[in-house]
Every structure is written in C-alpha cells, then in structure tokens.
Coordinates of C-alpha atoms in Angstrom, one line a residue:
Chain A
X1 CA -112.4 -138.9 46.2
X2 CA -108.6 -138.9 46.1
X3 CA -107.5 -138.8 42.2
X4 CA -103.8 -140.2 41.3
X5 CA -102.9 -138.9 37.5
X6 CA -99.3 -139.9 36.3
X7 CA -97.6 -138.2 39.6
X8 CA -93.6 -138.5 38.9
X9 CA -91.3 -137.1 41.6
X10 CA -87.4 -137.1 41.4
X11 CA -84.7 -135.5 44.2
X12 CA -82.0 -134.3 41.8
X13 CA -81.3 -137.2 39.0
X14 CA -82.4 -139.9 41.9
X15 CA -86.4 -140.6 40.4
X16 CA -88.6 -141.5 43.1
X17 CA -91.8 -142.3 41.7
X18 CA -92.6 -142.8 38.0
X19 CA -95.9 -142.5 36.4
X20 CA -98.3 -143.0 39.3
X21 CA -101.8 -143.2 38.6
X22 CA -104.7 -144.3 41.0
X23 CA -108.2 -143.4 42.3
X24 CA -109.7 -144.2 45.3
X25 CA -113.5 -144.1 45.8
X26 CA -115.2 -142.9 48.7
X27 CA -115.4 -145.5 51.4
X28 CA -112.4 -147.8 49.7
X29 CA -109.6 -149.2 51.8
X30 CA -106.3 -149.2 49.9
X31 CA -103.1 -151.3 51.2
X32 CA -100.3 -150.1 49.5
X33 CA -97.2 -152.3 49.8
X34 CA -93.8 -153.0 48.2
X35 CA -90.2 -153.4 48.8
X36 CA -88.6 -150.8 51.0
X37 CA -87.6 -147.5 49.1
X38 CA -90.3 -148.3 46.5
X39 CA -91.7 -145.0 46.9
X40 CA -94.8 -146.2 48.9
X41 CA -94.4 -143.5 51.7
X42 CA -93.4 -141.1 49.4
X43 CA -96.8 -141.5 47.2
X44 CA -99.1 -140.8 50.4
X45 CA -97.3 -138.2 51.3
X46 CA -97.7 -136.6 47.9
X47 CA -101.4 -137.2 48.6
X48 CA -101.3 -134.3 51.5
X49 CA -99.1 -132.2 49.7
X50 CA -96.3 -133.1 52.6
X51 CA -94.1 -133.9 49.8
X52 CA -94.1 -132.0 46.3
X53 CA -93.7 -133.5 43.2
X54 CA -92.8 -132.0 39.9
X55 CA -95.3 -133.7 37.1
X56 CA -98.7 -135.3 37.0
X57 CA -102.1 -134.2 39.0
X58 CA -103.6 -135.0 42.2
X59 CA -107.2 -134.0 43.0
X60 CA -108.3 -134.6 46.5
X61 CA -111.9 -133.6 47.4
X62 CA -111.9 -131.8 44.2
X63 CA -109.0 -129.8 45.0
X64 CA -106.0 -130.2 43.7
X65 CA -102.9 -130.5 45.3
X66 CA -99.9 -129.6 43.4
X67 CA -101.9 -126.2 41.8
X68 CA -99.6 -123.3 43.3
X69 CA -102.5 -121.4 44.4
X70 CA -103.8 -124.2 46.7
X71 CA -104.3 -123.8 50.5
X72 CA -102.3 -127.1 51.6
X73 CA -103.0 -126.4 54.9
X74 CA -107.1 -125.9 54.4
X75 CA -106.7 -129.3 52.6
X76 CA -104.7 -131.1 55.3
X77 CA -107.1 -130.1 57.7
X78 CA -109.5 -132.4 56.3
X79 CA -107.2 -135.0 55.2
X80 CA -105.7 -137.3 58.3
X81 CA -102.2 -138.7 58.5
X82 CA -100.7 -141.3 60.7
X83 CA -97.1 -141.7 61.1
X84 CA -95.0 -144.6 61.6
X85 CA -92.9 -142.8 64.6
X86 CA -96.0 -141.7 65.5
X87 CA -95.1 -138.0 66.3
X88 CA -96.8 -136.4 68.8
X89 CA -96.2 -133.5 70.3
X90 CA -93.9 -134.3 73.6
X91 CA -94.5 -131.0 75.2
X92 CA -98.3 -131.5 75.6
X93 CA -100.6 -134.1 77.4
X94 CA -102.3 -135.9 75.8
X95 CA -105.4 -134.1 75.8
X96 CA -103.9 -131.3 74.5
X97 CA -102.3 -133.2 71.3
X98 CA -106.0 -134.0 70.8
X99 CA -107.2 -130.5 70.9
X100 CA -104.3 -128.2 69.5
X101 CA -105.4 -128.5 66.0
X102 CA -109.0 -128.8 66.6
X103 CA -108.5 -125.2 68.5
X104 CA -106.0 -123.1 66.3
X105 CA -107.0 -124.8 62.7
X106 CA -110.7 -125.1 63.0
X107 CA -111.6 -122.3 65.1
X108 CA -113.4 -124.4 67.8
X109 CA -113.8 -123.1 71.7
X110 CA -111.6 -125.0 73.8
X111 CA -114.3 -126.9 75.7
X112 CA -115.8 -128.6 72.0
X113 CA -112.3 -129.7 71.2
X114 CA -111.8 -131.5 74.4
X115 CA -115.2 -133.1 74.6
X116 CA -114.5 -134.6 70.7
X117 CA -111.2 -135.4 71.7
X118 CA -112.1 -137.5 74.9
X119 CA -115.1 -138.9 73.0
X120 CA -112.0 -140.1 70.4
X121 CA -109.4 -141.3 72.9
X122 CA -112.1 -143.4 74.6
X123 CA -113.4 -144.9 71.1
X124 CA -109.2 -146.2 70.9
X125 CA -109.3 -147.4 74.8
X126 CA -107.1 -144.6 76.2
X127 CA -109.4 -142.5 78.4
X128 CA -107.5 -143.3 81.4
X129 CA -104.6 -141.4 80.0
X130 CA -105.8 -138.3 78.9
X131 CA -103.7 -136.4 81.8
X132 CA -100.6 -138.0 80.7
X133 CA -98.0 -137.0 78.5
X134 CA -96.7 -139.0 75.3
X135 CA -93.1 -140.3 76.6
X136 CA -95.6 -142.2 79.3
X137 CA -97.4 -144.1 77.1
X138 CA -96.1 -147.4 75.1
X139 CA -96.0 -147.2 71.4
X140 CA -98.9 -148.6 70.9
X141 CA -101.0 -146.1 72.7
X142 CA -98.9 -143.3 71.1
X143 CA -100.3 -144.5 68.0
X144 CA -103.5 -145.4 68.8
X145 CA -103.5 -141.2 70.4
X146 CA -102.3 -140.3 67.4
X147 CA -105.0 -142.1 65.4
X148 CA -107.5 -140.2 67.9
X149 CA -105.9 -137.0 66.8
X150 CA -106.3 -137.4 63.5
X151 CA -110.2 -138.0 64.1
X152 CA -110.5 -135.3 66.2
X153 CA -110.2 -133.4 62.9
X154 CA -113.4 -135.2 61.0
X155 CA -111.1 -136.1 58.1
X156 CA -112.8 -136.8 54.9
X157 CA -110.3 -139.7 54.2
X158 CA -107.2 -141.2 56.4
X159 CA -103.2 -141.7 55.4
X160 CA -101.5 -144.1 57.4
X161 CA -97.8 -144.5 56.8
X162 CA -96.3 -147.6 57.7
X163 CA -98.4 -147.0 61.2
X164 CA -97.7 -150.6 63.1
X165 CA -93.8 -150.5 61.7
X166 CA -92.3 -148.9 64.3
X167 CA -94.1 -150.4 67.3
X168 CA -93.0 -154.1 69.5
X169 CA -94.8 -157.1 67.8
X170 CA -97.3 -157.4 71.1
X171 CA -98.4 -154.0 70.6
X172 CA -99.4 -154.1 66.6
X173 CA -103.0 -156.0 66.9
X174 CA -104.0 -152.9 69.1
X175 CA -103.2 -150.6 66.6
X176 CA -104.5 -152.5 63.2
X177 CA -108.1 -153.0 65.8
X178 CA -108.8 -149.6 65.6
X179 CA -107.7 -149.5 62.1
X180 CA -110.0 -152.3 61.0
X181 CA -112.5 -151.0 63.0
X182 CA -112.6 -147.8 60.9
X183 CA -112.3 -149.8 57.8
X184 CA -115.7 -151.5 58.9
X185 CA -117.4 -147.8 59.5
X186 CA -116.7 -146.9 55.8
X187 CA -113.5 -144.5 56.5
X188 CA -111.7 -144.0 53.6
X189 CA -108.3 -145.2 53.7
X190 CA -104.7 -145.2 52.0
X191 CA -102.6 -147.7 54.6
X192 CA -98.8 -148.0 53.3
X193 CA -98.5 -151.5 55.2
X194 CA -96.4 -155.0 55.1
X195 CA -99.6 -155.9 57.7
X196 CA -100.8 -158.5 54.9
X197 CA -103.6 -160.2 57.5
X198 CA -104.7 -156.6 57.6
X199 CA -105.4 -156.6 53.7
X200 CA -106.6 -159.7 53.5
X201 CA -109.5 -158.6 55.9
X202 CA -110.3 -155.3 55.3
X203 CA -108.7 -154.4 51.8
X204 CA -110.8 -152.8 48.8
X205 CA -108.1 -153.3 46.7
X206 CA -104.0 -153.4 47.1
X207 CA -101.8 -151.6 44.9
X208 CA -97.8 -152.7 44.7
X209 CA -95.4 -151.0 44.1
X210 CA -91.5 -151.6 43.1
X211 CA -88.8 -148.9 42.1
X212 CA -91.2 -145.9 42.0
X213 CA -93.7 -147.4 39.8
X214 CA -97.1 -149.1 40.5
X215 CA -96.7 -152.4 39.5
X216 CA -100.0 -154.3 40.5
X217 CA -103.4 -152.3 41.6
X218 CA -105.6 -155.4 42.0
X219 CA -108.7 -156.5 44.3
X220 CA -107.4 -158.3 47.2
X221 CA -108.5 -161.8 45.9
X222 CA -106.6 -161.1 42.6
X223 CA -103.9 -159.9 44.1
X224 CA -103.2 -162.5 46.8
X225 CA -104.8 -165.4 44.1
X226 CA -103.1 -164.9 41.2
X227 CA -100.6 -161.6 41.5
X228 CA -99.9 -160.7 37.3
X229 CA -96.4 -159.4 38.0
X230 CA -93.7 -161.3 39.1
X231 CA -92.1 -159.2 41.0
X232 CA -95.0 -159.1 43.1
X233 CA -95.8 -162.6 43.4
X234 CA -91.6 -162.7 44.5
X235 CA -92.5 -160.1 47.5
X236 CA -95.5 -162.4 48.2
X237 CA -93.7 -165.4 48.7
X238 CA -91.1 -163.8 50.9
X239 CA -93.4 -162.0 53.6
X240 CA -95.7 -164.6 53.7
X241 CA -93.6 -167.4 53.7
X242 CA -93.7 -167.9 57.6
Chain B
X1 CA -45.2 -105.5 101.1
X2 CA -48.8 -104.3 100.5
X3 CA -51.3 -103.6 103.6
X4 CA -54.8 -104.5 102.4
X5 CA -57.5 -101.4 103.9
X6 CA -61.1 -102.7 102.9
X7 CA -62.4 -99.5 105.0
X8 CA -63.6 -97.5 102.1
X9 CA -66.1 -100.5 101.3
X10 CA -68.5 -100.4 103.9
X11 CA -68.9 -96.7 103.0
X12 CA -69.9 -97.4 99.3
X13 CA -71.8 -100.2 99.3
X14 CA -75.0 -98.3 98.7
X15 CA -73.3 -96.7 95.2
X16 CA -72.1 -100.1 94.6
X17 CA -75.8 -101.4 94.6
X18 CA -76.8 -98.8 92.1
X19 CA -74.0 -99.5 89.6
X20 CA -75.3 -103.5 89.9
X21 CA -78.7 -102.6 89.5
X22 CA -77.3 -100.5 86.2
X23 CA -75.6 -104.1 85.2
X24 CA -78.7 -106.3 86.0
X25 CA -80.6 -103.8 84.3
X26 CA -78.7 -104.0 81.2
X27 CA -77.7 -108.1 81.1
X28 CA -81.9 -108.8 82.0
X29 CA -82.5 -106.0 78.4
X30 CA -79.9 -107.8 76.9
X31 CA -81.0 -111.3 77.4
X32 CA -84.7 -110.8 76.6
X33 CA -84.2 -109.0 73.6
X34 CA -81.2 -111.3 72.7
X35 CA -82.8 -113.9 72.3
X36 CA -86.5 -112.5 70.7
X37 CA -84.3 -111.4 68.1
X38 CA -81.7 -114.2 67.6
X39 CA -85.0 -116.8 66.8
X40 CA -85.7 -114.4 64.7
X41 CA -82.4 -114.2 63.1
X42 CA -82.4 -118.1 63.5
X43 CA -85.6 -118.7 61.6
X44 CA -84.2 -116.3 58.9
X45 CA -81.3 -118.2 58.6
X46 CA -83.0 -121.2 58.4
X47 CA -85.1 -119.7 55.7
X48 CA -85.8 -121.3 52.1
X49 CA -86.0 -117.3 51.0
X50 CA -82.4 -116.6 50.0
X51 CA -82.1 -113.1 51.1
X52 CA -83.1 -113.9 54.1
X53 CA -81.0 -116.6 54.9
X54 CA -77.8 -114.6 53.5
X55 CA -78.9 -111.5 56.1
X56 CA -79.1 -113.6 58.9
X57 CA -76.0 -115.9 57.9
X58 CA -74.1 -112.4 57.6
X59 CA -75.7 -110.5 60.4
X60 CA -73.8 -113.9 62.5
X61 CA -70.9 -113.7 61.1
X62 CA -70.3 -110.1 61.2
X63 CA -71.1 -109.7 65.0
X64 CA -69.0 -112.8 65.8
X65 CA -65.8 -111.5 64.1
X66 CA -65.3 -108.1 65.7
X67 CA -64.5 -107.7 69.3
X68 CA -67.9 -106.6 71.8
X69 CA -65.3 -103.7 73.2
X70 CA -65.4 -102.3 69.6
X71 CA -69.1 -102.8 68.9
X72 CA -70.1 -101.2 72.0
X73 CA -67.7 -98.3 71.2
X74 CA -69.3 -97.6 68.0
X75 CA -72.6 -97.4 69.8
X76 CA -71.4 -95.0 72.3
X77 CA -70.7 -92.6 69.1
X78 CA -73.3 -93.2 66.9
X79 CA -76.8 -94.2 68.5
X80 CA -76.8 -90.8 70.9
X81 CA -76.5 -89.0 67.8
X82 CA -79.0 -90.7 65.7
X83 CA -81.5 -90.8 69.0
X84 CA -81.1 -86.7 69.2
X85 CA -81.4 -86.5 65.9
X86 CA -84.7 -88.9 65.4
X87 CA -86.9 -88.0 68.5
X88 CA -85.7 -84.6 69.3
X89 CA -84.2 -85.9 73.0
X90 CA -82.2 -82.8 74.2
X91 CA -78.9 -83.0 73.8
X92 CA -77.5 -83.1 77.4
X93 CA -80.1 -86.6 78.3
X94 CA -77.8 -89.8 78.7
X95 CA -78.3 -92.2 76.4
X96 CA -75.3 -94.1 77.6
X97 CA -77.6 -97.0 79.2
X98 CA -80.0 -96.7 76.1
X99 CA -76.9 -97.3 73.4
X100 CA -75.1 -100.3 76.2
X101 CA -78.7 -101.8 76.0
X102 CA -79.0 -101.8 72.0
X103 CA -75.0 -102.6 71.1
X104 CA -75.6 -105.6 73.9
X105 CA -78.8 -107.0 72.8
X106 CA -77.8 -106.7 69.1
X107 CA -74.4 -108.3 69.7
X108 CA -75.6 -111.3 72.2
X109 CA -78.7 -112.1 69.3
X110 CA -76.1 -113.0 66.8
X111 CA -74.8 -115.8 70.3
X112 CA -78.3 -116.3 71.1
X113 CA -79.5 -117.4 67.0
X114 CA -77.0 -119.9 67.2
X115 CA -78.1 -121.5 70.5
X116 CA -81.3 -121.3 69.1
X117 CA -80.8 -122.7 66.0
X118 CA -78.8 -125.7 67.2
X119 CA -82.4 -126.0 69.8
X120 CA -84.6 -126.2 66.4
X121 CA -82.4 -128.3 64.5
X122 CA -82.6 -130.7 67.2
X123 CA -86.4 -131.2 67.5
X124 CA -87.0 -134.3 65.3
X125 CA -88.1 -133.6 61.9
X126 CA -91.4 -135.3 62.1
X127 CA -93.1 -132.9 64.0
X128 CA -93.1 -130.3 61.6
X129 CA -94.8 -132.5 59.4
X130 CA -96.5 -134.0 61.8
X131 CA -97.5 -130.1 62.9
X132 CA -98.6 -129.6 59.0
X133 CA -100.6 -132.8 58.4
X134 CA -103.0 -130.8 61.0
X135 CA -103.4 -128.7 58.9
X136 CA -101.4 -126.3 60.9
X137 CA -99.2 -123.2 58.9
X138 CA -95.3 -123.1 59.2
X139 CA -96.1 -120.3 61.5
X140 CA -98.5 -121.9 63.6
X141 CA -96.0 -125.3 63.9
X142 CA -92.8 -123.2 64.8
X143 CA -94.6 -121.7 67.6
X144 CA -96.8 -123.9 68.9
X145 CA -94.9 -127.2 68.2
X146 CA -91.4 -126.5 67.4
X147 CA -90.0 -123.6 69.4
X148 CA -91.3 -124.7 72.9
X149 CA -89.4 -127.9 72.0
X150 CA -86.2 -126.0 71.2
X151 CA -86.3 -124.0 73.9
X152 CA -86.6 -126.7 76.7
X153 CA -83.7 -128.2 75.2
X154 CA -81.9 -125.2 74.9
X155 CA -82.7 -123.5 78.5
X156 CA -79.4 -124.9 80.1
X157 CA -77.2 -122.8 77.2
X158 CA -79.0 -119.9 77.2
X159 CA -78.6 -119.4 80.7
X160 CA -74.6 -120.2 80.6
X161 CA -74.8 -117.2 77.3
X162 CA -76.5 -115.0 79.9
X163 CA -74.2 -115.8 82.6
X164 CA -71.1 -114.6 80.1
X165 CA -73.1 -111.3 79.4
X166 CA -73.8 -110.9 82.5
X167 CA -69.8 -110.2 83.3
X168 CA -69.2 -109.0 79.6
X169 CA -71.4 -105.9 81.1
X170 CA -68.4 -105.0 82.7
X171 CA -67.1 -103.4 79.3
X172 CA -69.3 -100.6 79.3
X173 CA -66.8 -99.1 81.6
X174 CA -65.6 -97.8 78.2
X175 CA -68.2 -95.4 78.5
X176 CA -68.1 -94.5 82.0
X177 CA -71.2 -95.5 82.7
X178 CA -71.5 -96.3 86.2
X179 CA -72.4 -100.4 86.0
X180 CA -71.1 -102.1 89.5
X181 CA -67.7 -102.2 87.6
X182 CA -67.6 -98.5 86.8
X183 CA -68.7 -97.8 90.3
X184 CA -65.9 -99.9 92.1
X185 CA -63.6 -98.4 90.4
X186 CA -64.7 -94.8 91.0
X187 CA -65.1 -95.4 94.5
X188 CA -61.2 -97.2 94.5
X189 CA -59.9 -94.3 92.7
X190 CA -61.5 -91.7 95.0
X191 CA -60.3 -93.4 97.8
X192 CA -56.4 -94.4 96.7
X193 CA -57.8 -99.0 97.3
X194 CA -58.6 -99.7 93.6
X195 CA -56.5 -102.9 94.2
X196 CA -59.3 -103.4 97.3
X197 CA -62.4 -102.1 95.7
X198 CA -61.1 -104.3 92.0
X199 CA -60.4 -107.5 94.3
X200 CA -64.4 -107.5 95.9
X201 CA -66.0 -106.7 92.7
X202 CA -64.0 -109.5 91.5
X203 CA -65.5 -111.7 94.3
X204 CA -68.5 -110.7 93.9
X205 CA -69.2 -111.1 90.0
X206 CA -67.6 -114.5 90.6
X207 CA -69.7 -115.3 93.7
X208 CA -72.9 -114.3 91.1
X209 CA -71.7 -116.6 88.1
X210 CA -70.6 -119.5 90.0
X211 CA -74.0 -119.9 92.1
X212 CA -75.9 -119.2 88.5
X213 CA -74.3 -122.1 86.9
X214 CA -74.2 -124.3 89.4
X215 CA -78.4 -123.6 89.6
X216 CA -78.5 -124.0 85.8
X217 CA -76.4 -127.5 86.5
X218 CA -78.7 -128.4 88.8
X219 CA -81.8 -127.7 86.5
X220 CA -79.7 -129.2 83.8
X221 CA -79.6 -133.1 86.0
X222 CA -83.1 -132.6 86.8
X223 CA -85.0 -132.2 82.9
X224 CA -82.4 -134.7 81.7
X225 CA -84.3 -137.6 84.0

C-alpha cells in the first residue's frame, strides 16, 4: 500500500534522510521512532508529498508521489495526517473543521459532510462540542477533532506525527484510545511516536531510525526482545528506563 | 488682532456635504480596491515564481519612494488622456474623480500588501499544511484557511491605513476637485474667512479620525480577549 524505495532528502549540504526504504501492507500499524532530528517526521511527511525529496520513489495507492505530473492534492485527499500541534483551523467551529474539506475537496452537499462528521466526532467522544470553536477545547479534544477530521475524509491509510507530543500527560491516554481503537478496526497506520506502550500493543512492526537512516525495521517482539543495532537498544534503555 | 466671522459657514454647509461625500466616495474606492489588490500584490510577492515576486517587490518599492502629491499628479495628466483615448468618453466629461480614484487605490495597495503580508506571515505555518494534508490546493488554503486568518489579525491596521487615506484625500485639491477640502477652501476664498472655513474643516477631519480610531481601539481590546 504505501511503498518506501531509497528516499534520500537533503536542505542545502544538511542530509536529512539517507536511503530510506520501507513497505507497509494494507492493514499494518507502523511505529516509527528515534532520537529527535532523526528524520522521523520528515519521512511521513515525504509519504503525503508535504515535504519533497530529491532521490528515491514512493508509491502510495499505486501512485507515486514524487512523479512531477502527480496530483498531490487528489492523493492527500485520501491519505490522513495528524499533527502534533494539532492544527485546526481557529476561525471555524468545530463542525465546520470537520466538513470544510469534505465539502470543497470531495464535492459533497453540505448536509452529507456534517452528518459524517458528527457520526466521527461522536465515534472520538466530542459530540457535545460540535458548536464550539478549537481555542475552547483542551489539547486533547483538539486532537482527538483533528483525528475526526481526518476520518471524515475515508482515508485509505493514516499519518500521525508525533500526535500525543504536544499535549499535558493526563490528556495522552485519550488520544492513543482512539488511536488504538483504529489500530483494532484494521486502519492502516504510520505513527511517528516515543508512545512505546502504544507499540507494544498495537504495533505490526517498528522501524528506528537515527541520523536520517533506518536503522532497525523489526516486528515488535524482535524489536523490543532483542533490538540488532546498538544504537537502538541505547534509545531503548533510555525511554524505557522509568 | 484678528476677529474670527464663522458667518459664511452656516451658508455652505450643504456644498460642504457634497465635497465630503466626493472624499468618502473616494477613501471607501480607495480602501476596497486597496486592499483586493495589495493581497494580490502580497501573494505575488510571496510567490516561489520569481517574476512575480520581483513585480510585486518593485511595484512596493516604487510606490513607497515617491511622494502621493506626485503620483496623483501624474494621474491627473495621464489617465484622462488614455480614458479619451480608450473608450471614446468625450473630451469635456471629468475624469478628475475617476483618475483620484485609480492613483489612490493604486498607491494605498502598495500600504495595504504590506499590512497584508505581515497578516499572512503571521498565521502559523501549520495550517497551510495542515490546509493541504486535506487535500485542499494552495488556492483553496489561502482562501479558505489562511486569508480569513490574516485578515482578523490585521483588521485593527487596515482600518488605521484607511483612517490616513481618509485625510491624505485632502491632496486632490491639486486637481481642484471639489473633495470637502477643495470645497472649504472655495467657499473661504469666495467669502475673504479661509482662515475660518480652513480652521472647521480642520476640526472636522480631526473630529472624523479621532472617533475612527478610538472605535478601531475599542475593537482592537475586544478581539484581543
């Protein structure tokens, strides 16, 4: 479903990623995790074309992404992102975050967009707040709207970048709940995460990275059993050693 | 010592009415178009297309460098020429309020794209993506996502421009055209009180701009809760 072929990326001299290859499956869950500035973030976004990169190929859906004649937009339509700042849109209510795209990208009448988008905010617990506008609304139902919002779109797979790093530490088990929850209903997933309860539970596989490479891309009982690299069993031992 | 006569006002209020509808007429042109074509400007100039970013990076600089007197002097001379010459208008029809209209509006967009560019900048970059990862075009985000951002932000500036062209209308008295300026100043030389007639249109313009931005103050406190 998502194809990864020896993607590099550099800004000027500064190379970001290096030889990234990867494949997802339909249905798979991949955590993707790292030290900070390892390129993680940078790799998903390659993924919906929100960042370009200069060699390699990506094939999403059978389409691929970095071919000039490409309608990125068409693509991103189907493919869902998830931010960690979670940006939505502070001039709207919420209901109308949920149905701007649904409206002016896929065409539909304003009445179908709300009743998907209701049917999505109550399926993350936010119904009550469909009136209300973002800045109302703690972090963690920001980003459980903007997980809604991404729905609302019937993506074909989901990217979630760094989604619970930004939010108070009472308010992340909300967010990874509707997370694992889509995990369980076979959504297919790319989840830039340090959440490592989140890939022990609902991980296909994790992939790590370190300076713009991909180290390790391991099952999750290979990777948090017997991690090959050392670097990676280094990051291990320092997250999870509280 | 000088004896005041305001007798002559009273008389001339009704032509001073029609010379400040003339300059309402011509700050409300000059503020709408203003500022449709300084985002316009301000999106070129935030283009990644070179040539358009150098036109509207010049198109700024050139209108801020030369005085408004001079640019709406030009206009005077050339736009009723090129108007006759375009759309057959006869020759004795007054452009005068057409040209003021155009040299204004041109001159306050290259203000205005600024403001507005300032507004865009400041609307977090996360939404554009955020805008695209919809699957929305750049098109689609600016205008449905971005610009009504800016502009909230930026409402409170673009009023205090408007307030400023709002007086700067005064200069068309370079043309003669009778704006409430023009007017009080006809009706002071007719009658031997310009020093009168100058003194209340003074009061007045200021009477207009100080209750403006003390409203656009007031709306300023109130989105900034």
């Amino acid at each position: 479903m998502i194809s990864i072929k020896n993607i590099s990326k550099h800004y000027g001299s500064f190379q970001v990623l290096t030889d990234c290859s990867a494949e997802v499956e339909k249905g798979e869950v991949i955590v993707i995790c790292g030290p900070s500035g390892s390129g993680k973030s940078t790799l998903i976004k390659c993924v919906n074309g929100l960042e370009p990169f200069q060699q390699g190929e990506l094939v999403v859906n059978g389409i691929s992404v970095g071919a000039p004649k490409t309608n990125l937009a068409k693509l991103r339509a189907h493919v869902g992102m998830v931010f960690q700042n979670f940006e939505l849109f502070p001039h709207m209510s919420i209901v109308d975050n949920l149905c701007i795209a649904q409206i002016k990208v896929l065409g539909r009448s304003r009445e179908e967009a709300v009743e998907r988008g209701l049917k999505l905010l109550d399926r993350v617990g936010l119904s009550a707040q469909a009136e209300k506008f973002p800045g109302q609304l703690s972090g963690g139902q920001q980003q459980r709207v903007a997980i809604a919002r991404a729905l609302a779109m019937d993506p074909t797979c989901m990217l979630f970048d760094e989604p619970t790093s930004a939010l108070d530490p009472e308010m992340v088990n909300e967010v990874l709940d509707v997370m694992v929850g889509l995990a369980q209903e076979g959504m297919t997933m790319m989840v830039v995460t340090h959440e490592m309860g989140f890939a022990r539970n609902v991980a296909s596989r994790v992939i790590f990275m370190d300076q713009g490479r991909i180290v390790e891309d391991a099952s999750k009982d290979d990777f948090f059993g017997t991690p090959r690299s050392e670097r990676a069993q280094q990051f291990l031992s320092k997250i999870l050693q509280h | 010592m000088y004896e005041f006569d305001w007798s002559s006002i009273p008389g001339a209020l009704p032509y001073l009415w029609i010379g400040m509808v003339m300059t309402l007429k011509i700050t409300v042109v000059a503020i709408i178009a203003g500022i449709v074509w300084g985002t316009l400007l301000a999106l070129m100039r935030m283009s990644p297309i070179k040539v358009l970013s150098w036109f509207g990076a010049g198109y700024v600089n050139l209108f801020r460098s030369i005085p408004l007197v001079m640019v709406l002097l030009w206009f005077f001379l050339i736009v009723p020429s090129l108007l006759v010459s375009l759309f057959d208008i006869p020759r004795s029809y007054d452009t005068r309020l057409i040209s003021a209209m155009v040299a204004f509006s041109l001159f306050e967009a290259a203000y205005y794209s600024e403001i507005i560019r300032a507004g865009i900048r400041s609307v977090s970059k996360g939404q554009m993506g955020a805008a695209n990862a919809l699957g929305m075009s750049y098109a689609q985000a600016m205008r449905l996502i971005i610009l009504p951002q800016a502009f909230r932000n930026m409402v409170p500036l673009l009023l205090t421009q408007g307030i400023i062209l709002f007086q700067d209308t005064s200069l068309v008295y370079v043309s003669s055209l009778a704006d409430f300026f023009g007017t009080a100043y006809l009706v002071g030389s007719r009658d031997g009180r310009l020093v009168e007639l100058l003194l209340f249109s003074g009061a007045v313009y200021f009477i207009i701009s100080f209750s403006a931005s003390q409203l656009v103050k007031h709306f300023q406190k109130r989105t900034s809760l």
